[in-house]
Structures are given as structure tokens and as C-alpha cells.
Amino acid sequence: MNMLSERVVPTRQRILHQQYRQAPDEAWIRDHARTVSGDTSDPFHGEVEPANNAGHCWAYGIHRAVGGDHDAPNPGDLLTSALAACLHSTIGMVSQWLEMELADLAVDVSAEADVRGSLRVDASVPVGFQRMHVSVTGRVVSGGNDAASLKTLAGSAEACCVVMQTLKRGTDVRSEWHLS
């Protein structure tokens, strides 16, 4: 199936554009994941279950830089995976709107953190990733591979990528604790 010839994305999204203009409250979505209760004596391993994929769990492990075994994807791997997946999909959707056909699209994301902050070795070091790098490679098969078209594709994809914009802008995270 040639997605470009069918232009599935504009067809589906035009309907959503109209719906959300008429009823903005319907545009709100909620994604959710939860950890699955496991062996609490092993803080270096666990499972997370995405709500939209109920019953399917992803194992995770903690990075060796903070004492883990690094024998499964760690939370940083999951975060960079989320950004890679979101940007890859967004590029594909935007390219259909721009009537560009892509091939060999790949999004590679890396993140770097100085873990001294997380381990409370140095209070001046912030906890979290200090740098992230995204590399997008691929080919435009048809529809414009001139500099202006490529700049429009890149700018539009980055502007519409929910995970990228959340990371760049930051977001209000509130926590509730119910321990007894």
C-alpha cells in the first residue's frame, strides 16, 4: 500500500480538524502508564504497563551508573524511545500533508546525564538529562527535496511532535503520595 498515493493522514486529520474546531474539549487526550507490582526487594528491575496496551508489559532495568545491572531498557532508554517514536510518526504525518514521499526514515535519539546529581554526590549538578541529541536521516523520494521543502518538513515536524515539545518546553508535573 502506497500511503502517499492514498494520503491517509490528511484524510483522517481533516475530519479531526473540523471536530476539534467545533468542540475543543474533545481534543484533550490522556496517556497513562503504571508500574506493575513486582519484587520490591529488587529496586533495579520492574515492569511498566502502558494503559493503551493493557496486559502488555515492558521490562525495565536501572542503569549501571546508578547501581543497576543495565540488563534491560532503563527509564532513559524509554524516554529516548518515546521521543524517537513520536518524531518518526510526526515526520511521516507531516510529509503526507506536504505531499512528500520518504524512504529509509530513521530517528536516532541520545540523552546525556551527569548522574552525580541523582546520587546526591554533588548538589550543584542538576538531576536529569542535561543534553539530548536527535538525528534524522532518510531520503525524499518525491515531492520536493529542495532546501525550502526540507526546512518546512523539519520545522513542522518538530513543532508538531508532542514529546519533543514537552521536553523542550517542560511541563507541570504534580505528584500525589498515598503511603501508609
PDB file of C-alpha atoms in Angstrom:
ATOM      1  CA  MET A   1       0.000   0.000   0.000  1.00  0.00           C
ATOM      2  CA  ASN A   2       1.445   3.354  -1.013  1.00  0.00           C
ATOM      3  CA  MET A   3       0.466   5.718   1.817  1.00  0.00           C
ATOM      4  CA  LEU A   4       1.337   8.810  -0.207  1.00  0.00           C
ATOM      5  CA  SER A   5      -0.961   7.943  -3.109  1.00  0.00           C
ATOM      6  CA  GLU A   6      -3.777   7.357  -0.628  1.00  0.00           C
ATOM      7  CA  ARG A   7      -2.830  10.342   1.550  1.00  0.00           C
ATOM      8  CA  VAL A   8      -4.370   8.684   4.579  1.00  0.00           C
ATOM      9  CA  VAL A   9      -3.115  11.259   7.056  1.00  0.00           C
ATOM     10  CA  PRO A  10      -4.800  14.350   5.565  1.00  0.00           C
ATOM     11  CA  THR A  11      -7.987  12.367   5.004  1.00  0.00           C
ATOM     12  CA  ARG A  12      -8.166  11.280   8.646  1.00  0.00           C
ATOM     13  CA  GLN A  13      -6.917  14.531  10.137  1.00  0.00           C
ATOM     14  CA  ARG A  14      -9.216  16.887   8.197  1.00  0.00           C
ATOM     15  CA  ILE A  15     -12.162  15.267   9.972  1.00  0.00           C
ATOM     16  CA  LEU A  16     -10.414  15.759  13.323  1.00  0.00           C
ATOM     17  CA  HIS A  17      -9.603  19.407  12.482  1.00  0.00           C
ATOM     18  CA  GLN A  18     -13.294  20.107  11.925  1.00  0.00           C
ATOM     19  CA  GLN A  19     -14.345  18.182  15.028  1.00  0.00           C
ATOM     20  CA  TYR A  20     -11.859  19.938  17.324  1.00  0.00           C
ATOM     21  CA  ARG A  21     -12.691  23.386  15.955  1.00  0.00           C
ATOM     22  CA  GLN A  22     -16.342  22.785  16.803  1.00  0.00           C
ATOM     23  CA  ALA A  23     -15.706  21.003  20.129  1.00  0.00           C
ATOM     24  CA  PRO A  24     -12.263  21.922  21.531  1.00  0.00           C
ATOM     25  CA  ASP A  25     -12.818  19.873  24.703  1.00  0.00           C
ATOM     26  CA  GLU A  26     -12.862  16.707  22.594  1.00  0.00           C
ATOM     27  CA  ALA A  27      -9.219  17.315  21.613  1.00  0.00           C
ATOM     28  CA  TRP A  28      -7.977  16.512  25.118  1.00  0.00           C
ATOM     29  CA  ILE A  29      -6.379  13.078  25.407  1.00  0.00           C
ATOM     30  CA  ARG A  30      -4.830  11.262  28.322  1.00  0.00           C
ATOM     31  CA  ASP A  31      -1.972   8.808  28.061  1.00  0.00           C
ATOM     32  CA  HIS A  32      -1.150   6.704  31.048  1.00  0.00           C
ATOM     33  CA  ALA A  33       1.274   4.060  32.246  1.00  0.00           C
ATOM     34  CA  ARG A  34       1.771   2.322  35.538  1.00  0.00           C
ATOM     35  CA  THR A  35       4.318   0.092  37.103  1.00  0.00           C
ATOM     36  CA  VAL A  36       3.266  -3.444  37.775  1.00  0.00           C
ATOM     37  CA  SER A  37       3.762  -4.563  41.339  1.00  0.00           C
ATOM     38  CA  GLY A  38       6.656  -6.943  41.458  1.00  0.00           C
ATOM     39  CA  ASP A  39       9.560  -7.871  43.657  1.00  0.00           C
ATOM     40  CA  THR A  40      10.012  -4.799  45.889  1.00  0.00           C
ATOM     41  CA  SER A  41      13.273  -6.254  47.232  1.00  0.00           C
ATOM     42  CA  ASP A  42      14.855  -5.589  43.777  1.00  0.00           C
ATOM     43  CA  PRO A  43      14.746  -1.842  43.115  1.00  0.00           C
ATOM     44  CA  PHE A  44      16.820  -2.290  39.950  1.00  0.00           C
ATOM     45  CA  HIS A  45      14.152  -4.095  37.904  1.00  0.00           C
ATOM     46  CA  GLY A  46      10.453  -3.834  37.216  1.00  0.00           C
ATOM     47  CA  GLU A  47       7.756  -3.695  34.613  1.00  0.00           C
ATOM     48  CA  VAL A  48       5.679  -0.866  33.248  1.00  0.00           C
ATOM     49  CA  GLU A  49       2.319  -1.282  31.560  1.00  0.00           C
ATOM     50  CA  PRO A  50       1.109   1.335  29.088  1.00  0.00           C
ATOM     51  CA  ALA A  51      -2.624   1.861  29.571  1.00  0.00           C
ATOM     52  CA  ASN A  52      -3.457   1.754  25.873  1.00  0.00           C
ATOM     53  CA  ASN A  53      -1.840  -1.653  25.624  1.00  0.00           C
ATOM     54  CA  ALA A  54      -3.394  -3.293  28.675  1.00  0.00           C
ATOM     55  CA  GLY A  55      -1.845  -6.602  29.506  1.00  0.00           C
ATOM     56  CA  HIS A  56       1.413  -5.968  27.640  1.00  0.00           C
ATOM     57  CA  CYS A  57       4.256  -5.004  29.955  1.00  0.00           C
ATOM     58  CA  TRP A  58       7.721  -3.695  29.241  1.00  0.00           C
ATOM     59  CA  ALA A  59      10.539  -4.831  31.493  1.00  0.00           C
ATOM     60  CA  TYR A  60      12.954  -2.176  32.648  1.00  0.00           C
ATOM     61  CA  GLY A  61      16.235  -2.160  34.472  1.00  0.00           C
ATOM     62  CA  ILE A  62      18.258   0.582  36.055  1.00  0.00           C
ATOM     63  CA  HIS A  63      21.452   1.978  34.531  1.00  0.00           C
ATOM     64  CA  ARG A  64      24.724   0.677  35.934  1.00  0.00           C
ATOM     65  CA  ALA A  65      25.831   4.283  36.501  1.00  0.00           C
ATOM     66  CA  VAL A  66      23.433   4.446  39.461  1.00  0.00           C
ATOM     67  CA  GLY A  67      23.950   0.886  40.710  1.00  0.00           C
ATOM     68  CA  GLY A  68      21.742  -1.158  38.405  1.00  0.00           C
ATOM     69  CA  ASP A  69      22.657  -4.028  36.133  1.00  0.00           C
ATOM     70  CA  HIS A  70      21.664  -2.275  32.877  1.00  0.00           C
ATOM     71  CA  ASP A  71      20.337  -5.606  31.632  1.00  0.00           C
ATOM     72  CA  ALA A  72      17.058  -4.232  30.304  1.00  0.00           C
ATOM     73  CA  PRO A  73      15.969  -0.895  28.839  1.00  0.00           C
ATOM     74  CA  ASN A  74      16.299   1.759  31.522  1.00  0.00           C
ATOM     75  CA  PRO A  75      13.930   4.706  32.030  1.00  0.00           C
ATOM     76  CA  GLY A  76      16.228   6.932  29.953  1.00  0.00           C
ATOM     77  CA  ASP A  77      16.032   4.408  27.112  1.00  0.00           C
ATOM     78  CA  LEU A  78      12.232   4.514  27.381  1.00  0.00           C
ATOM     79  CA  LEU A  79      12.264   8.330  27.303  1.00  0.00           C
ATOM     80  CA  THR A  80      14.542   8.495  24.252  1.00  0.00           C
ATOM     81  CA  SER A  81      12.429   5.762  22.615  1.00  0.00           C
ATOM     82  CA  ALA A  82       9.305   7.843  23.183  1.00  0.00           C
ATOM     83  CA  LEU A  83      10.909  10.854  21.509  1.00  0.00           C
ATOM     84  CA  ALA A  84      12.196   8.768  18.588  1.00  0.00           C
ATOM     85  CA  ALA A  85       8.808   7.121  18.044  1.00  0.00           C
ATOM     86  CA  CYS A  86       6.861  10.372  18.307  1.00  0.00           C
ATOM     87  CA  LEU A  87       9.142  12.314  15.963  1.00  0.00           C
ATOM     88  CA  HIS A  88       9.302   9.460  13.439  1.00  0.00           C
ATOM     89  CA  SER A  89       5.500   9.278  13.287  1.00  0.00           C
ATOM     90  CA  THR A  90       5.137  13.047  13.159  1.00  0.00           C
ATOM     91  CA  ILE A  91       7.602  13.310  10.264  1.00  0.00           C
ATOM     92  CA  GLY A  92       5.576  10.699   8.397  1.00  0.00           C
ATOM     93  CA  MET A  93       2.308  12.521   9.000  1.00  0.00           C
ATOM     94  CA  VAL A  94       3.683  15.961   8.094  1.00  0.00           C
ATOM     95  CA  SER A  95       5.329  14.583   4.959  1.00  0.00           C
ATOM     96  CA  GLN A  96       1.926  13.390   3.722  1.00  0.00           C
ATOM     97  CA  TRP A  97       0.434  16.849   4.275  1.00  0.00           C
ATOM     98  CA  LEU A  98       3.342  18.289   2.272  1.00  0.00           C
ATOM     99  CA  GLU A  99       2.892  15.614  -0.414  1.00  0.00           C
ATOM    100  CA  MET A 100       6.427  14.349   0.120  1.00  0.00           C
ATOM    101  CA  GLU A 101       7.251  10.647  -0.036  1.00  0.00           C
ATOM    102  CA  LEU A 102      10.040   9.481   2.253  1.00  0.00           C
ATOM    103  CA  ALA A 103      12.175   6.350   2.306  1.00  0.00           C
ATOM    104  CA  ASP A 104      14.645   4.936   4.789  1.00  0.00           C
ATOM    105  CA  LEU A 105      13.485   7.293   7.554  1.00  0.00           C
ATOM    106  CA  ALA A 106      15.297   6.787  10.847  1.00  0.00           C
ATOM    107  CA  VAL A 107      15.271   8.863  14.030  1.00  0.00           C
ATOM    108  CA  ASP A 108      18.111   8.346  16.476  1.00  0.00           C
ATOM    109  CA  VAL A 109      17.882   9.957  19.923  1.00  0.00           C
ATOM    110  CA  SER A 110      20.524  10.047  22.608  1.00  0.00           C
ATOM    111  CA  ALA A 111      20.473  11.699  26.007  1.00  0.00           C
ATOM    112  CA  GLU A 112      23.280  12.509  28.413  1.00  0.00           C
ATOM    113  CA  ALA A 113      23.103  12.958  32.155  1.00  0.00           C
ATOM    114  CA  ASP A 114      25.660  13.604  34.849  1.00  0.00           C
ATOM    115  CA  VAL A 115      24.353  11.182  37.476  1.00  0.00           C
ATOM    116  CA  ARG A 116      26.191  12.844  40.361  1.00  0.00           C
ATOM    117  CA  GLY A 117      23.043  14.914  40.930  1.00  0.00           C
ATOM    118  CA  SER A 118      20.819  11.841  41.069  1.00  0.00           C
ATOM    119  CA  LEU A 119      23.166  10.123  43.503  1.00  0.00           C
ATOM    120  CA  ARG A 120      23.497  13.302  45.583  1.00  0.00           C
ATOM    121  CA  VAL A 121      27.258  13.310  45.117  1.00  0.00           C
ATOM    122  CA  ASP A 122      27.274  16.983  44.094  1.00  0.00           C
ATOM    123  CA  ALA A 123      24.319  19.246  44.897  1.00  0.00           C
ATOM    124  CA  SER A 124      25.345  21.680  42.141  1.00  0.00           C
ATOM    125  CA  VAL A 125      24.686  19.070  39.445  1.00  0.00           C
ATOM    126  CA  PRO A 126      21.041  19.088  38.306  1.00  0.00           C
ATOM    127  CA  VAL A 127      19.120  15.825  38.304  1.00  0.00           C
ATOM    128  CA  GLY A 128      18.026  14.914  34.808  1.00  0.00           C
ATOM    129  CA  PHE A 129      19.354  14.825  31.299  1.00  0.00           C
ATOM    130  CA  GLN A 130      21.482  17.843  30.559  1.00  0.00           C
ATOM    131  CA  ARG A 131      21.656  17.212  26.809  1.00  0.00           C
ATOM    132  CA  MET A 132      19.632  15.374  24.201  1.00  0.00           C
ATOM    133  CA  HIS A 133      20.549  14.909  20.560  1.00  0.00           C
ATOM    134  CA  VAL A 134      18.225  13.932  17.741  1.00  0.00           C
ATOM    135  CA  SER A 135      19.488  12.783  14.348  1.00  0.00           C
ATOM    136  CA  VAL A 136      17.031  12.286  11.493  1.00  0.00           C
ATOM    137  CA  THR A 137      18.126  10.531   8.331  1.00  0.00           C
ATOM    138  CA  GLY A 138      16.221   9.412   5.268  1.00  0.00           C
ATOM    139  CA  ARG A 139      15.504  10.221   1.659  1.00  0.00           C
ATOM    140  CA  VAL A 140      12.807  12.232  -0.047  1.00  0.00           C
ATOM    141  CA  VAL A 141      11.678  10.041  -2.929  1.00  0.00           C
ATOM    142  CA  SER A 142       9.212  12.505  -4.417  1.00  0.00           C
ATOM    143  CA  GLY A 143       7.504  15.771  -3.654  1.00  0.00           C
ATOM    144  CA  GLY A 144      10.401  18.133  -3.103  1.00  0.00           C
ATOM    145  CA  ASN A 145      13.838  17.689  -1.684  1.00  0.00           C
ATOM    146  CA  ASP A 146      14.909  21.288  -2.154  1.00  0.00           C
ATOM    147  CA  ALA A 147      16.231  23.177   0.873  1.00  0.00           C
ATOM    148  CA  ALA A 148      12.994  25.105   1.470  1.00  0.00           C
ATOM    149  CA  SER A 149      10.821  21.955   1.418  1.00  0.00           C
ATOM    150  CA  LEU A 150      13.173  20.086   3.740  1.00  0.00           C
ATOM    151  CA  LYS A 151      13.260  23.044   6.133  1.00  0.00           C
ATOM    152  CA  THR A 152       9.446  23.173   6.141  1.00  0.00           C
ATOM    153  CA  LEU A 153       9.259  19.440   6.837  1.00  0.00           C
ATOM    154  CA  ALA A 154      11.779  19.599   9.682  1.00  0.00           C
ATOM    155  CA  GLY A 155      10.286  22.718  11.256  1.00  0.00           C
ATOM    156  CA  SER A 156       6.716  21.482  11.030  1.00  0.00           C
ATOM    157  CA  ALA A 157       7.561  18.009  12.351  1.00  0.00           C
ATOM    158  CA  GLU A 158       9.458  19.400  15.341  1.00  0.00           C
ATOM    159  CA  ALA A 159       6.692  21.914  16.068  1.00  0.00           C
ATOM    160  CA  CYS A 160       4.008  19.183  15.998  1.00  0.00           C
ATOM    161  CA  CYS A 161       5.904  16.455  17.890  1.00  0.00           C
ATOM    162  CA  VAL A 162       4.196  16.204  21.291  1.00  0.00           C
ATOM    163  CA  VAL A 163       7.098  14.506  23.076  1.00  0.00           C
ATOM    164  CA  MET A 164       9.725  16.882  21.656  1.00  0.00           C
ATOM    165  CA  GLN A 165       7.717  19.964  22.565  1.00  0.00           C
ATOM    166  CA  THR A 166       7.023  18.584  26.052  1.00  0.00           C
ATOM    167  CA  LEU A 167      10.748  18.087  26.627  1.00  0.00           C
ATOM    168  CA  LYS A 168      11.731  21.453  25.157  1.00  0.00           C
ATOM    169  CA  ARG A 169       9.037  23.416  26.965  1.00  0.00           C
ATOM    170  CA  GLY A 170       8.836  21.408  30.138  1.00  0.00           C
ATOM    171  CA  THR A 171       5.539  20.520  31.722  1.00  0.00           C
ATOM    172  CA  ASP A 172       3.797  20.803  35.048  1.00  0.00           C
ATOM    173  CA  VAL A 173       4.276  17.508  36.879  1.00  0.00           C
ATOM    174  CA  ARG A 174       2.315  17.055  40.084  1.00  0.00           C
ATOM    175  CA  SER A 175       2.683  14.101  42.360  1.00  0.00           C
ATOM    176  CA  GLU A 176       0.455  12.578  44.994  1.00  0.00           C
ATOM    177  CA  TRP A 177       1.741  10.167  47.603  1.00  0.00           C
ATOM    178  CA  HIS A 178      -0.506   7.702  49.365  1.00  0.00           C
ATOM    179  CA  LEU A 179       1.870   5.701  51.528  1.00  0.00           C
ATOM    180  CA  SER A 180       0.960   4.323  54.916  1.00  0.00           C
TER     181      SER A 180
END
